Short mmCIF file of C-alpha atoms and ligand atoms in Angstrom, two decimals:
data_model
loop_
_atom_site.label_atom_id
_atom_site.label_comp_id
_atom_site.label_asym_id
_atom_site.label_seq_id
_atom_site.Cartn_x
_atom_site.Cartn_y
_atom_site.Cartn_z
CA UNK F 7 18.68 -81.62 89.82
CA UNK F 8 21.76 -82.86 91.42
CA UNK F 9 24.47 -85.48 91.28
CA UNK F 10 24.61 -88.85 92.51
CA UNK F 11 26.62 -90.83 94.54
CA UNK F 12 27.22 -94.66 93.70
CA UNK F 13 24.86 -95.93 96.96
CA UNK F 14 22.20 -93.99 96.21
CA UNK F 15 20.05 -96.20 93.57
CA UNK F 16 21.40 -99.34 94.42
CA UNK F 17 18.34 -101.01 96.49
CA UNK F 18 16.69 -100.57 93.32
CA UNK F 19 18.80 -103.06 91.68
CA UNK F 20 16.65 -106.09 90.46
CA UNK F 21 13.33 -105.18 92.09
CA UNK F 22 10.25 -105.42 90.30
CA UNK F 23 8.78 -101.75 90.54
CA UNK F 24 5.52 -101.37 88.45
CA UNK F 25 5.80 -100.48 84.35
CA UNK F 26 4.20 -96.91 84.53
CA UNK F 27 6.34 -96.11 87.29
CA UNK F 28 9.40 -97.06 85.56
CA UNK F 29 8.17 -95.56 82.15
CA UNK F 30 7.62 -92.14 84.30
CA UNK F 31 11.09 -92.35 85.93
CA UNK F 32 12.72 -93.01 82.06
CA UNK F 33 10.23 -90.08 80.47
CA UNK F 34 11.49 -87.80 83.69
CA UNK F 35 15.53 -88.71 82.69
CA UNK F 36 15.00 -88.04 79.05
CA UNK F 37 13.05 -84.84 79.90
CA UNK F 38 16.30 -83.58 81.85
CA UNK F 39 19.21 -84.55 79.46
CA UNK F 40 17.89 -83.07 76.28
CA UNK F 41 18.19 -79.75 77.70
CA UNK F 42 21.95 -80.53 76.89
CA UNK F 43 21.65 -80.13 73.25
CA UNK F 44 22.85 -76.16 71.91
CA UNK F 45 21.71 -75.19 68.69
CA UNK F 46 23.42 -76.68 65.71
CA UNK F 47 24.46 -79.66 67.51
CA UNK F 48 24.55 -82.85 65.98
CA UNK F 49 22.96 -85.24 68.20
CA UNK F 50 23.52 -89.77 68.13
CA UNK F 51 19.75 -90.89 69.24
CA UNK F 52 19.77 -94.42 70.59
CA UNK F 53 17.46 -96.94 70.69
CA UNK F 54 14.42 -98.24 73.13
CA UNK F 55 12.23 -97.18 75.01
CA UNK F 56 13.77 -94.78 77.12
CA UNK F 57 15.24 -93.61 73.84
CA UNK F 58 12.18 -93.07 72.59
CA UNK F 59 11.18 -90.82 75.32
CA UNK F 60 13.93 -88.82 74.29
CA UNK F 61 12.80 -87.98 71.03
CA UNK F 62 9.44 -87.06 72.05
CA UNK F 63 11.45 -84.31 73.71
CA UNK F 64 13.56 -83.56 71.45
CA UNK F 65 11.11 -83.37 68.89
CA UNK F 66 8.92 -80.67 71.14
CA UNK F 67 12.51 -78.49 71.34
CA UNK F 68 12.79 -78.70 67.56
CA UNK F 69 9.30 -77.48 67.12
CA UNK F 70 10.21 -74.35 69.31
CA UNK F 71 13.21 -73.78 67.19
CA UNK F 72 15.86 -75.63 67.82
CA UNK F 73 18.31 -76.28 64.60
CA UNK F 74 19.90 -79.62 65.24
CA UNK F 75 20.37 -83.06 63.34
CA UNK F 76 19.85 -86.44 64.55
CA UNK F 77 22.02 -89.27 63.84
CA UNK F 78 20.10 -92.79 64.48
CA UNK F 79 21.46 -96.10 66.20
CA UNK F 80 18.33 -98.18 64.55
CA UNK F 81 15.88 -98.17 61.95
CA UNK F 82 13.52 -97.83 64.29
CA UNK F 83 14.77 -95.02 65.70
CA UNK F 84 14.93 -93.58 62.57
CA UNK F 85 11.57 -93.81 61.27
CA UNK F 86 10.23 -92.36 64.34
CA UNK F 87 12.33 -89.77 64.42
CA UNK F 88 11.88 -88.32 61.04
CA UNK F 89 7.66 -88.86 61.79
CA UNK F 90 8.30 -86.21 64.39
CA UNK F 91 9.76 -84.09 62.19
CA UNK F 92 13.51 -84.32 63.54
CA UNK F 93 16.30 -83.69 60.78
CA UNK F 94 18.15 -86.70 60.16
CA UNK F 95 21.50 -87.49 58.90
CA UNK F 96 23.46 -90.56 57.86
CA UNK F 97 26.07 -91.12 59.79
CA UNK F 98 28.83 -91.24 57.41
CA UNK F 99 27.28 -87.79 56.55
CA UNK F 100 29.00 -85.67 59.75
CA UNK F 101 32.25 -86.21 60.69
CA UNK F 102 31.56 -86.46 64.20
CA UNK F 103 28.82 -85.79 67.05
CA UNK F 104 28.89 -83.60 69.09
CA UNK F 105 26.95 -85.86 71.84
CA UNK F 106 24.45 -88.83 72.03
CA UNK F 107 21.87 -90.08 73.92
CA UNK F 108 21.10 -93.44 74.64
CA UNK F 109 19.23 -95.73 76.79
CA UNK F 110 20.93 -98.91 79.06
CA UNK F 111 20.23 -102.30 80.73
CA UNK F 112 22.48 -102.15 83.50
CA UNK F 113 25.11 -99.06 84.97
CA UNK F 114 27.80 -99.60 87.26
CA UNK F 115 28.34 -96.00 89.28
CA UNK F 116 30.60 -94.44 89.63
CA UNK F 117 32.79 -95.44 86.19
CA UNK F 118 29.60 -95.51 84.05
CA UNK F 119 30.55 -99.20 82.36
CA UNK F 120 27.14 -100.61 81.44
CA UNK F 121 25.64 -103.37 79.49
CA UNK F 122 23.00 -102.40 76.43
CA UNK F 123 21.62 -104.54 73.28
CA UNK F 124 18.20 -105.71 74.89
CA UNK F 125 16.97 -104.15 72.20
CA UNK F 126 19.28 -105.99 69.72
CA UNK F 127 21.06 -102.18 68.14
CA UNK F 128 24.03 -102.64 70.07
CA UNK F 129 26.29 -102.53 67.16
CA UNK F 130 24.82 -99.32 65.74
CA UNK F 131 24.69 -98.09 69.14
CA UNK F 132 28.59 -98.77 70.09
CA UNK F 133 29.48 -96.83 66.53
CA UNK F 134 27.56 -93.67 66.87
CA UNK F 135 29.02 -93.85 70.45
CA UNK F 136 32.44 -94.28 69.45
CA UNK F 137 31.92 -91.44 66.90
CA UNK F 138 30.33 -88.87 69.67
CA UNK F 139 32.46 -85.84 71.94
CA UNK F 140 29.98 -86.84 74.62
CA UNK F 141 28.06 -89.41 75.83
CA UNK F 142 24.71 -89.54 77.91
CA UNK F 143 23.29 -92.29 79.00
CA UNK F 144 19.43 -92.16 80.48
CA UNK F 145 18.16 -94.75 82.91
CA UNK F 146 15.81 -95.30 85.62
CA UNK F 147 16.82 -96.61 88.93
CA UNK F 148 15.95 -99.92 88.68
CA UNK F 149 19.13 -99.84 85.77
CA UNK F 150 21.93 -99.73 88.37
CA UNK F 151 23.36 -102.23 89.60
CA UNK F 152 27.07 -103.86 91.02
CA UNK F 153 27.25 -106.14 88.61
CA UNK F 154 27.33 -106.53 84.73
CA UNK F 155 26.32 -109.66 82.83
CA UNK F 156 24.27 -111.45 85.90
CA UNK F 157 20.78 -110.07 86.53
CA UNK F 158 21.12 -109.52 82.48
CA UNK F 159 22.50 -110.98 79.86
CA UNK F 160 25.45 -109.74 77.89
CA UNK F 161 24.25 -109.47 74.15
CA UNK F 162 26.79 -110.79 71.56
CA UNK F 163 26.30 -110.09 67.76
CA UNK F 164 27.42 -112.59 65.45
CA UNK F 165 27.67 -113.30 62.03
CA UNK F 166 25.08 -115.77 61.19
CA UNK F 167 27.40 -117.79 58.58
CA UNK F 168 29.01 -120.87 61.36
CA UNK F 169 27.54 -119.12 64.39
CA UNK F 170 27.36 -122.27 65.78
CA UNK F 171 30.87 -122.87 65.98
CA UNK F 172 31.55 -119.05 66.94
CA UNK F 173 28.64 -120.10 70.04
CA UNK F 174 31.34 -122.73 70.87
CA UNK F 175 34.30 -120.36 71.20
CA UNK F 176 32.51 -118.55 72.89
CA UNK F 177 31.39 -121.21 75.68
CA UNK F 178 32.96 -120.81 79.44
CA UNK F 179 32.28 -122.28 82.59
CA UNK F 180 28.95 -120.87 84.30
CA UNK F 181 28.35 -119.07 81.25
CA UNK F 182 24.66 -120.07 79.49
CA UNK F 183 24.26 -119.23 76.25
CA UNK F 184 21.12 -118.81 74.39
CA UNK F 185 20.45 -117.50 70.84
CA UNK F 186 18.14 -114.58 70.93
CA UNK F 187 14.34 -115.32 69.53
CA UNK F 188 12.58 -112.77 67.21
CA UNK F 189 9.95 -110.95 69.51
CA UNK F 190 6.29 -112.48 68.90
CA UNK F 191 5.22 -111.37 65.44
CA UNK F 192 1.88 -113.31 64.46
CA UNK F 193 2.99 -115.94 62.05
CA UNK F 194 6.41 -116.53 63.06
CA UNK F 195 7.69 -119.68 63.39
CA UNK F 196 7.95 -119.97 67.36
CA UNK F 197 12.07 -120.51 66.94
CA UNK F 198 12.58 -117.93 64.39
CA UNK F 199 16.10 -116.09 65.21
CA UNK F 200 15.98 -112.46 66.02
CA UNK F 201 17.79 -110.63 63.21
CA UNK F 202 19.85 -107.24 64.29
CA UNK F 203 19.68 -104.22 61.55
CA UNK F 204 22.93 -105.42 59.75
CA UNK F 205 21.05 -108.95 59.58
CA UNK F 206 23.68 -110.92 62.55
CA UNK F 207 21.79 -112.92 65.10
CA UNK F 208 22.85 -112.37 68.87
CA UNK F 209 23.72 -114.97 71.88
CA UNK F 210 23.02 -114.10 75.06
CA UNK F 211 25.54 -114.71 77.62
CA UNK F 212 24.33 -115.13 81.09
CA UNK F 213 26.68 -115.63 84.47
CA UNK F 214 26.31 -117.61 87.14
CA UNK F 215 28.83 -115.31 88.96
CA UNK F 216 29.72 -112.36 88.31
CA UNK F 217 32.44 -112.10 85.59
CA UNK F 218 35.66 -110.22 85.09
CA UNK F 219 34.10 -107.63 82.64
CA UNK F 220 37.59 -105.94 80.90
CA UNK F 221 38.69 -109.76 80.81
CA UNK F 222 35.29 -110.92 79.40
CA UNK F 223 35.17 -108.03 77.03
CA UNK F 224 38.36 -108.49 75.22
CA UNK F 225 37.80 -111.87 75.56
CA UNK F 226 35.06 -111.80 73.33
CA UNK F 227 36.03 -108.98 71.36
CA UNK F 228 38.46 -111.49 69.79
CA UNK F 229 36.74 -114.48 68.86
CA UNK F 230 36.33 -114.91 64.92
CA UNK F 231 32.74 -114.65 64.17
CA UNK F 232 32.09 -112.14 66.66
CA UNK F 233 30.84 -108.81 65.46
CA UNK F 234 30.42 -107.17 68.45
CA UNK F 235 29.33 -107.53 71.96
CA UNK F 236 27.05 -105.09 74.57
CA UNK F 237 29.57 -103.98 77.25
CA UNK F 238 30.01 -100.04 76.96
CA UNK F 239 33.23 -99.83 78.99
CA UNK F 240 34.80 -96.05 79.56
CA UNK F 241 32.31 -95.17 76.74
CA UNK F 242 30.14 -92.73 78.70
CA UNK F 243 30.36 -89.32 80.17
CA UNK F 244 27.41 -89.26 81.97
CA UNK F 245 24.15 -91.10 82.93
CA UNK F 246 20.32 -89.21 84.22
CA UNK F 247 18.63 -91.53 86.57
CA UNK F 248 15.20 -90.75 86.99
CA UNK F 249 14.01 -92.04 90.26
CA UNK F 250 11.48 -91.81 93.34
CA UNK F 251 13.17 -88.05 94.11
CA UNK F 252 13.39 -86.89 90.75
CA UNK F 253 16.45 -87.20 88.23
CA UNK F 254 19.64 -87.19 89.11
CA UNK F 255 22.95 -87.04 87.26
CA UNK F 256 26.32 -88.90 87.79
CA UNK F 257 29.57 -87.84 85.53
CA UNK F 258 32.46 -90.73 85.25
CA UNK F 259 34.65 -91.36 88.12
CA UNK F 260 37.17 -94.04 89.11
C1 5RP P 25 18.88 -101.32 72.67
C2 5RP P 25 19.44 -100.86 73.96
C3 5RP P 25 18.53 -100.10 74.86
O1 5RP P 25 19.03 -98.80 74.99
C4 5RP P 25 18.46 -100.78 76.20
O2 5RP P 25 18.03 -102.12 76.00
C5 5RP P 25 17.50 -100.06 77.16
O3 5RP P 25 16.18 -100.16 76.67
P1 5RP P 25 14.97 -99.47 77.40
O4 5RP P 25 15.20 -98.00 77.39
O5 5RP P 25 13.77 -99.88 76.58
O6 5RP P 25 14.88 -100.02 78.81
O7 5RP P 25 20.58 -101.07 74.29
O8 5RP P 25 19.82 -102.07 71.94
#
């Protein structure tokens, strides 16, 4: 395995490459980075699919031996972690972690500032991050791109109560806003509101061009009835790409 430069994964920005090719390159970066865990360590497990990947593996090192605890950024990441048999703690339990992994929707090489939330556990996410020595992010190629908050949308969680009028403070020029939709469950009504694990909805916010990201984030950050938004920004210490020659890692640089 060796490092990456910023050029290197770029022309897979955006392109449609086929799922199991993707879900290979994902299982391939998980595989790699979970080596990274030492015995005892207390490990923040993120949330997706790539995520998930990751605690197949982990699960197969616990079963050889490895002592470690798990702290989840989801529910669902925390049922299926304890039905593979990975110790679980709370994470007001520790008092810190010693490293994380997660999954992401977009990374910018080579400062590692990347959007996440797709899967609506950004908040979760952003406070076992804040609460881990180290950070690793796992991705395939098709994840890295020049741009934040274009090709995806940066996921805002709000507090349901007025989220109307926190959608309006919100609103900016060539900004589109949408309110996130639960994913298809027979029997929902076709508008019902996606619901995060602290029950907040999220709005989607989509550029036309790309945006000043530090501006955008604190702008955000500071509107009343925002809980929290999906831009991970000097919050990672390094991301596995899995990609057509492998994995690959990249540590933060300026
Ligand atoms: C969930 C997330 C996910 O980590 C992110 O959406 C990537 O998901 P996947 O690994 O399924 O592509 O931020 O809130």
């Amino acid at each position: 395995m060796s490092a990456s430069g910023p050029g290197q994964f770029g022309q897979f920005a955006g392109q449609a490459v086929d799922e199991a090719t993707q879900t290979a390159w994902k299982h391939a970066a998980a595989e790699a980075a979970v080596r990274e865990v030492s015995d005892g360590a207390i490990v923040g497990l993120g949330t997706g699919s790539t995520a998930e990947g990751m605690l197949h593996a982990l699960a197969a090192r616990v079963s050889q031996g490895l002592r470690m605890r798990g702290v989840a950024t989801s529910e669902r990441t925390q049922t299926l972690a304890q039905s593979l048999g990975i110790p679980m703690a709370a994470l007001d339990e520790v008092d810190h972690l010693d490293l994380s992994f997660d999954g992401a929707d977009e990374v910018i090489l080579p400062t590692l500032d990347l959007l996440k939330g797709r899967g609506g556990a950004l908040l979760r996410e952003k406070l076992v991050a804040a609460s881990s020595r180290y950070r690793i992010i796992l991705v395939d190629a098709t994840k890295i791109t020049r741009t934040l908050g274009v090709g995806a949308a940066i996921p805002v969680e709000v507090e349901t109560f007025g989220w109307r009028h926190t959608a309006a403070r919100l609103a900016a020029p060539g900004c589109h806003i949408t309110r996130r939709a639960q994913l298809a469950h027979p029997g929902d009504p076709a508008d019902a509101p996606f619901l995060s694990d602290g029950g907040h909805y999220i709005l989607d916010l989509l550029f036309d061009q790309p945006p000043d990201i530090p501006a955008v984030a604190a702008r955000i950050k500071a509107i009343t009835g925002v809980v929290e938004h999906g831009l991970f920004l000097g919050m990672t210490e390094r991301v596995y790409i899995g990609g057509p020659d492998g994995v690959r890692y990249a540590d933060r640089g300026r």
